[in-house]
């Protein structure tokens, strides 16, 4: 617990909090903040009707930085928490700070670690942070002639934000040339593809590692794993994430220490040295390779759906952590306390996702399942009177918590048996890389 008495003097009791965003990640953040003894009222902009069951949703878009700052000023918000990357990379923290409003997240120059993959890669090279070897290109013909002689597979990435879809693994030269054309000439990702990165393909297991940091010290969260592809066994196109679990059994203490000491700490120290003091959540998307963990991407915020499994296992007070970071005081906070069990989240999506999702379908069975240690985090839902309807590609995340991963998964899938909508799609193999045989035992 962080200096409870100090909070009292500083007026941190009964805080009014504003959470920005509208997905499952923000629902999980709000759900966790509701449990804080420091929080009395939570507003969410724009939120969604599921979040609306536990907080006040106000229809201001995450992109409307001035509108959000005006709202925070007018409503005397004590602390704002930013969910998505876009407003962070556009300088929402700078604007709030200018207006003397407290806000949790990195400022614009620090958020560039996610906003520009070229910046992130050059930064990693400079500070010897393990990552795949790479080249950066601004001229399509130079990129094409490079890939004509490169070994395959190879990964081609748009420099800017591309909603998690800007990294393409290509298996031959023609595919590589076609991808470069699409990104740099046809501009399928808009200006995000003006610059591209071509990097070596890494083999191994993917892990997401998030930490809290005030730019000086850091506290690691538990490792988790996302399931990016739509299909079972990691097949088909990438999505915003079809499920996650936490912790990851195949990542041992030694590897976690390596990640802390060779990746996260030098990144935070390097950013500080560059005049980009980083405060907030730093997310490293890692590949555990034979030669150790390597960074594939940094994100300047909580991961989604990872947050839907990490926060349900956090026993410490989340508002405590946020305030300590905003005050640049993270080192005085006690070590984070974690539930020693496991959490698993299965995303229910709409038919057609991730290309063109069907919406407007009536959802049956949406209710509170916390009596079954299962938590529903809404993303694309809408309400019409008493009825729940689908309103997006990813509809709702079902997070089960139990003593181990197998039991947590069973909890999530058992709740899913009660929920139905036309065209409901979900992966029945969440956690399969944890080498579990749970699926067989359910049949
Ligand atoms: P990114 O947006 O950079 O995280 O990439 C999205 C996804 O592409 C990652 O989650 C990986 O599955 C894959 N990926 C990215 N970079 C590499 C790489 N160098 N080697 C293998 N897979 C990669
Ligand atoms: N789960 C990946 C991300 O949040 O970017």
XYZ file of C-alpha atoms and ligand atoms in Angstrom:
471
model
C 0.000 0.000 0.000
C 1.338 3.424 -0.945
C 1.431 5.938 1.885
C -2.241 5.935 2.714
C -1.798 8.879 5.073
C -0.010 10.896 2.427
C -2.922 10.308 0.094
C -5.238 11.635 2.717
C -3.268 14.880 2.977
C -2.939 15.217 -0.759
C -6.660 14.786 -1.210
C -6.445 11.458 -3.019
C -9.271 9.839 -1.102
C -12.634 9.668 -2.848
C -11.094 10.265 -6.222
C -13.085 10.973 -9.337
C -11.490 9.041 -12.170
C -11.894 9.338 -15.922
C -11.013 6.296 -18.041
C -10.642 6.883 -21.784
C -11.583 4.115 -24.222
C -14.392 1.725 -25.088
C -13.124 -1.855 -25.246
C -12.635 -4.935 -23.089
C -9.340 -3.508 -21.827
C -11.055 -0.394 -20.494
C -13.845 -2.486 -18.979
C -11.222 -4.526 -17.113
C -9.489 -1.340 -15.904
C -12.798 0.109 -14.680
C -13.761 -3.196 -13.017
C -10.453 -3.206 -11.146
C -10.636 0.488 -10.190
C -14.119 -0.089 -8.760
C -12.439 -2.252 -6.112
C -10.105 0.553 -5.027
C -10.603 2.213 -1.666
C -9.359 5.482 -3.185
C -12.025 5.770 -5.874
C -15.503 7.192 -5.399
C -16.688 7.854 -8.962
C -15.642 6.661 -12.406
C -16.482 8.311 -15.730
C -15.639 6.554 -18.993
C -15.396 8.222 -22.398
C -16.968 6.938 -24.550
C -17.244 3.542 -22.793
C -19.855 0.982 -23.813
C -23.135 -0.248 -22.283
C -21.373 -3.069 -20.403
C -19.025 -0.571 -18.778
C -22.122 1.586 -18.210
C -23.335 -0.996 -15.681
C -20.524 0.019 -13.327
C -19.518 3.569 -14.351
C -20.908 6.711 -16.005
C -20.287 6.735 -19.741
C -19.989 10.080 -21.507
C -19.925 10.256 -25.279
C -16.599 11.945 -26.010
C -14.294 10.189 -28.476
C -10.747 9.192 -27.456
C -9.405 11.308 -30.361
C -10.999 14.507 -29.032
C -8.146 15.574 -26.746
C -9.396 19.097 -26.078
C -12.925 17.861 -25.452
C -11.608 15.339 -22.932
C -9.463 17.922 -21.159
C -12.446 20.308 -21.002
C -14.546 17.510 -19.500
C -11.862 16.695 -16.908
C -11.562 20.344 -15.925
C -15.285 20.938 -15.706
C -15.942 17.790 -13.669
C -12.906 18.201 -11.402
C -11.484 14.813 -12.342
C -8.669 13.813 -9.968
C -7.025 11.328 -12.314
C -7.443 10.368 -15.972
C -6.358 6.953 -17.263
C -5.824 6.489 -21.001
C -6.627 3.093 -22.544
C -5.793 3.265 -26.268
C -2.549 4.329 -27.961
C -3.915 6.901 -30.376
C -4.522 9.793 -27.947
C -1.193 9.030 -26.222
C 0.762 9.290 -29.474
C -1.158 12.504 -30.236
C -0.076 14.137 -26.965
C -3.079 13.844 -24.635
C -0.763 13.626 -21.631
C 1.042 16.801 -22.700
C -2.244 18.708 -23.050
C -3.616 17.497 -19.681
C -0.305 18.280 -17.980
C -0.301 21.764 -19.543
C -3.722 22.293 -17.954
C -2.437 20.891 -14.626
C -4.728 17.858 -14.862
C -3.391 14.567 -13.504
C -3.175 11.860 -16.116
C -1.731 8.345 -16.242
C 0.226 7.476 -19.390
C 3.343 8.450 -21.357
C 3.652 11.846 -22.999
C 3.874 12.251 -26.774
C 7.621 11.818 -27.172
C 7.691 8.769 -24.863
C 4.689 7.195 -26.626
C 6.663 7.269 -29.872
C 8.057 3.914 -28.757
C 4.744 2.568 -30.094
C 3.845 5.350 -32.521
C 6.890 4.766 -34.728
C 8.312 1.287 -35.193
C 11.329 2.827 -36.953
C 12.032 4.950 -33.880
C 11.592 1.900 -31.623
C 13.961 -0.234 -33.725
C 16.674 2.440 -33.927
C 16.315 3.073 -30.216
C 16.752 -0.653 -29.506
C 19.833 -0.788 -31.720
C 21.358 2.198 -29.911
C 20.693 0.767 -26.430
C 21.523 -2.871 -27.278
C 18.041 -4.121 -26.521
C 17.598 -7.549 -28.113
C 15.398 -7.410 -31.221
C 15.385 -8.869 -34.748
C 17.988 -7.426 -37.181
C 16.307 -4.907 -39.504
C 16.545 -2.293 -42.242
C 14.390 0.822 -42.605
C 13.228 2.058 -46.020
C 11.564 5.216 -47.285
C 11.929 4.355 -51.009
C 9.862 1.441 -52.354
C 12.415 0.456 -55.039
C 15.193 0.213 -52.469
C 13.017 -1.964 -50.242
C 12.114 -4.223 -53.181
C 15.729 -4.688 -54.262
C 16.641 -5.508 -50.649
C 13.997 -8.215 -50.286
C 14.939 -9.716 -53.694
C 18.167 -10.938 -52.116
C 16.965 -11.477 -48.529
C 16.402 -14.869 -46.936
C 12.770 -15.871 -46.341
C 10.502 -15.739 -44.407
C 10.873 -12.102 -43.519
C 8.661 -9.584 -41.716
C 7.583 -6.291 -43.273
C 6.136 -3.646 -40.963
C 4.540 -0.272 -41.474
C 6.269 2.365 -39.350
C 3.148 4.028 -37.932
C 0.019 2.891 -36.098
C -1.973 0.316 -38.060
C -4.376 -1.121 -35.465
C -2.163 -4.177 -34.916
C -2.384 -5.169 -38.581
C 0.773 -3.487 -39.883
C 3.185 -6.452 -39.556
C 3.156 -8.928 -42.447
C 5.120 -12.166 -42.515
C 6.081 -12.966 -46.127
C 7.383 -16.305 -47.402
C 8.799 -15.479 -50.833
C 10.240 -12.566 -52.827
C 7.119 -11.874 -54.871
C 4.949 -11.727 -51.774
C 7.501 -9.374 -50.222
C 7.496 -7.075 -53.261
C 3.668 -7.105 -53.301
C 3.515 -6.202 -49.600
C 5.946 -3.311 -50.076
C 3.825 -2.040 -52.975
C 0.655 -2.248 -50.877
C 2.202 -0.430 -47.908
C 4.343 2.210 -49.601
C 2.619 2.874 -52.930
C -1.029 1.897 -52.497
C -0.869 3.087 -48.889
C -3.253 0.503 -47.452
C -2.246 1.720 -43.982
C -2.282 5.383 -45.031
C 0.673 7.500 -43.907
C 1.691 4.723 -41.472
C 3.310 2.952 -44.463
C 5.391 5.887 -45.761
C 8.335 4.297 -43.981
C 8.675 0.543 -43.546
C 10.831 -1.828 -41.547
C 12.030 -5.117 -42.983
C 13.184 -7.496 -40.273
C 14.354 -11.041 -39.720
C 11.675 -13.588 -38.879
C 12.049 -14.847 -35.304
C 11.144 -18.400 -34.295
C 9.786 -19.164 -30.855
C 6.942 -18.583 -28.446
C 5.298 -15.189 -28.134
C 4.793 -13.637 -24.724
C 3.433 -10.275 -23.606
C 5.212 -8.629 -20.726
C 3.826 -5.434 -19.241
C 5.265 -3.304 -16.477
C 4.254 -0.213 -14.549
C 6.865 2.514 -14.535
C 7.281 6.102 -13.399
C 10.319 6.558 -15.637
C 12.686 5.664 -12.818
C 11.705 2.324 -11.324
C 9.430 -0.389 -12.615
C 7.141 -3.139 -11.384
C 6.606 -6.115 -13.613
C 3.168 -7.553 -14.230
C 2.669 -11.274 -14.776
C 3.504 -12.664 -18.235
C 0.558 -13.373 -20.503
C -0.065 -14.677 -24.005
C -2.407 -13.292 -26.661
C -4.033 -15.331 -29.472
C -3.921 -12.979 -32.424
C -5.267 -15.181 -35.183
C -8.951 -15.856 -35.785
C -8.648 -19.615 -36.289
C -7.860 -22.553 -34.028
C -4.196 -23.533 -33.899
C -3.234 -19.959 -34.874
C -4.580 -20.002 -38.409
C -6.222 -17.353 -40.582
C -5.917 -13.577 -40.444
C -4.778 -11.568 -37.450
C -7.411 -9.975 -35.220
C -7.311 -7.604 -32.266
C -6.901 -10.779 -30.133
C -9.186 -13.792 -29.663
C -8.155 -14.702 -26.141
C -5.366 -14.672 -23.597
C -4.151 -16.394 -20.488
C -1.947 -15.511 -17.542
C 0.566 -16.450 -16.224
C 2.524 -18.244 -18.940
C 3.890 -21.537 -17.560
C 6.834 -21.870 -19.950
C 8.463 -18.598 -18.926
C 10.650 -19.179 -15.897
C 12.035 -16.797 -13.259
C 15.400 -16.539 -15.032
C 13.784 -15.491 -18.307
C 11.631 -12.962 -16.477
C 14.744 -11.507 -14.855
C 16.436 -11.305 -18.268
C 13.393 -9.482 -19.638
C 13.480 -7.073 -16.724
C 17.214 -6.411 -16.726
C 18.036 -6.619 -20.420
C 14.862 -5.256 -21.961
C 12.511 -3.242 -19.744
C 15.011 -1.476 -17.448
C 17.384 -0.419 -20.248
C 14.421 0.742 -22.328
C 13.127 2.988 -19.559
C 16.633 4.234 -18.740
C 17.401 4.808 -22.449
C 14.186 6.736 -22.985
C 15.007 8.928 -20.008
C 18.461 9.575 -21.440
C 16.846 10.619 -24.708
C 14.672 13.142 -22.850
C 11.599 10.933 -23.208
C 10.814 10.142 -19.564
C 8.325 7.275 -19.723
C 5.448 7.048 -17.249
C 2.624 4.555 -17.480
C 2.390 0.976 -18.681
C 5.137 -0.233 -20.977
C 4.197 -3.344 -22.942
C 6.820 -5.512 -24.628
C 5.637 -8.016 -27.241
C 8.394 -10.632 -27.075
C 9.526 -13.710 -28.938
C 11.245 -16.253 -26.697
C 13.906 -17.473 -29.119
C 16.655 -20.048 -28.626
C 19.050 -17.163 -28.067
C 16.818 -15.471 -25.495
C 13.835 -13.093 -25.460
C 13.684 -10.510 -28.255
C 11.373 -7.528 -28.667
C 8.942 -7.577 -31.606
C 7.095 -4.460 -30.554
C 6.614 -2.027 -27.753
C 3.193 -0.655 -26.864
C 2.715 2.456 -24.780
C -0.376 1.145 -22.906
C -2.101 -1.911 -21.481
C -2.495 -4.766 -23.988
C -5.875 -6.016 -25.106
C -6.950 -8.764 -24.380
C -3.979 -9.306 -22.017
C -5.382 -6.784 -19.519
C -8.504 -8.939 -19.244
C -6.398 -11.716 -17.686
C -3.643 -9.771 -15.924
C -5.830 -7.384 -13.887
C -8.127 -10.131 -12.535
C -5.005 -11.651 -10.922
C -3.725 -8.379 -9.425
C -4.513 -8.154 -5.725
C -2.887 -4.736 -5.195
C -4.937 -1.555 -5.475
C -4.683 -0.298 -9.073
C -5.485 3.335 -8.179
C -2.605 3.239 -5.663
C -0.239 2.265 -8.457
C -1.572 4.893 -10.875
C -1.233 7.678 -8.318
C 2.280 6.617 -7.289
C 3.320 6.737 -10.962
C 1.750 10.115 -11.663
C 3.612 11.382 -8.562
C 6.900 9.773 -9.779
C 6.914 7.788 -6.560
C 6.636 4.179 -7.701
C 9.614 2.986 -5.654
C 7.793 3.648 -2.373
C 4.928 1.335 -3.250
C 4.970 -2.215 -1.856
C 5.684 -5.102 -4.213
C 2.679 -5.954 -6.323
C 0.535 -8.710 -4.901
C -0.779 -11.360 -7.238
C -3.332 -14.125 -7.044
C -1.289 -17.322 -7.323
C -3.807 -18.967 -9.652
C -4.465 -18.331 -13.320
C -6.838 -16.413 -15.574
C -8.048 -17.205 -19.074
C -10.056 -14.985 -21.396
C -12.022 -16.182 -24.410
C -13.289 -13.533 -26.815
C -16.718 -13.961 -28.396
C -16.644 -12.399 -31.845
C -19.140 -11.789 -34.654
C -19.309 -13.826 -37.857
C -17.211 -12.119 -40.552
C -14.635 -10.688 -38.126
C -11.904 -9.497 -38.739
C -12.929 -8.560 -42.321
C -16.529 -7.418 -42.109
C -18.298 -8.281 -38.900
C -22.048 -8.769 -38.731
C -23.719 -6.648 -36.060
C -27.157 -6.064 -34.567
C -27.675 -9.676 -33.405
C -29.517 -10.241 -30.151
C -27.266 -11.659 -27.419
C -28.756 -14.160 -24.966
C -27.313 -15.079 -21.598
C -25.328 -11.909 -20.857
C -25.466 -11.491 -17.117
C -23.159 -11.214 -14.161
C -21.247 -14.491 -13.709
C -18.945 -13.344 -10.913
C -20.508 -16.022 -8.655
C -18.740 -18.478 -10.998
C -15.436 -16.548 -10.828
C -16.017 -15.362 -14.348
C -15.961 -11.735 -15.449
C -17.502 -10.347 -18.619
C -15.632 -7.492 -20.274
C -17.675 -5.846 -22.989
C -16.234 -4.506 -26.249
C -18.803 -4.431 -29.080
C -22.181 -4.513 -27.351
C -25.197 -2.250 -27.574
C -28.442 -2.084 -25.601
C -31.948 -1.641 -26.853
C -34.308 -1.520 -23.904
C -33.622 -4.698 -21.980
C -31.987 -6.485 -24.914
C -28.295 -6.769 -25.591
C -27.175 -6.608 -29.237
C -23.846 -7.130 -30.953
C -22.208 -3.917 -32.134
C -18.738 -4.864 -33.324
C -16.237 -7.548 -34.329
C -15.127 -8.434 -30.837
C -18.256 -8.510 -28.704
C -17.319 -9.588 -25.191
C -14.409 -11.209 -23.363
C -15.128 -13.960 -20.827
C -12.398 -14.143 -18.188
C -12.334 -17.113 -15.836
C -10.145 -17.150 -12.733
C -9.167 -20.250 -10.803
C -6.315 -22.084 -9.118
C -4.722 -23.160 -12.392
C -5.037 -22.512 -16.107
C -7.035 -25.604 -16.870
C -9.674 -24.735 -14.259
C -9.742 -21.078 -15.343
C -10.354 -22.159 -18.948
C -13.104 -24.522 -17.876
C -14.798 -21.674 -16.027
C -14.705 -19.442 -19.097
C -15.971 -22.145 -21.482
C -18.715 -23.218 -19.087
C -20.038 -19.663 -18.968
C -19.828 -19.470 -22.774
C -22.195 -22.457 -22.932
C -24.827 -20.044 -21.535
C -24.252 -17.216 -24.004
C -25.591 -17.216 -27.561
C -25.981 -14.945 -30.548
C -26.375 -15.618 -34.242
C -22.926 -16.022 -35.826
C -21.060 -16.227 -32.494
C -17.418 -17.159 -33.138
C -14.794 -18.072 -30.569
C -11.649 -20.164 -30.333
C -12.004 -23.329 -28.316
C -8.227 -23.743 -28.020
C -7.228 -20.756 -25.885
C -4.149 -21.726 -23.878
C -3.160 -24.549 -26.221
C 0.459 -23.435 -26.268
C 0.647 -23.995 -22.548
C 0.709 -27.668 -23.595
C -2.581 -28.426 -22.018
C -4.786 -31.373 -22.650
C -7.870 -29.716 -21.187
C -9.768 -29.802 -24.454
C -9.605 -33.556 -24.726
C -10.792 -33.988 -21.174
C -13.891 -31.867 -21.835
C -15.090 -34.085 -24.665
P 3.967 -6.421 -34.173
O 2.826 -5.495 -34.549
O 5.308 -5.899 -34.519
O 3.879 -6.935 -32.783
O 3.702 -7.747 -35.004
C 2.463 -8.420 -34.978
C 2.687 -9.896 -34.952
O 3.519 -10.269 -36.066
C 3.460 -10.397 -33.745
O 2.596 -10.621 -32.669
C 4.066 -11.658 -34.272
O 3.109 -12.707 -34.289
C 4.402 -11.306 -35.680
N 5.795 -10.803 -35.778
C 6.206 -9.526 -35.708
N 7.538 -9.430 -35.848
C 7.981 -10.686 -36.005
C 9.257 -11.263 -36.196
N 10.367 -10.515 -36.295
N 9.341 -12.593 -36.308
C 8.237 -13.376 -36.251
N 7.006 -12.901 -36.091
C 6.861 -11.570 -35.971
N -2.575 -7.749 -27.614
C -1.806 -6.895 -28.418
C -1.978 -5.476 -28.167
O -2.621 -5.051 -27.236
O -1.434 -4.671 -28.939
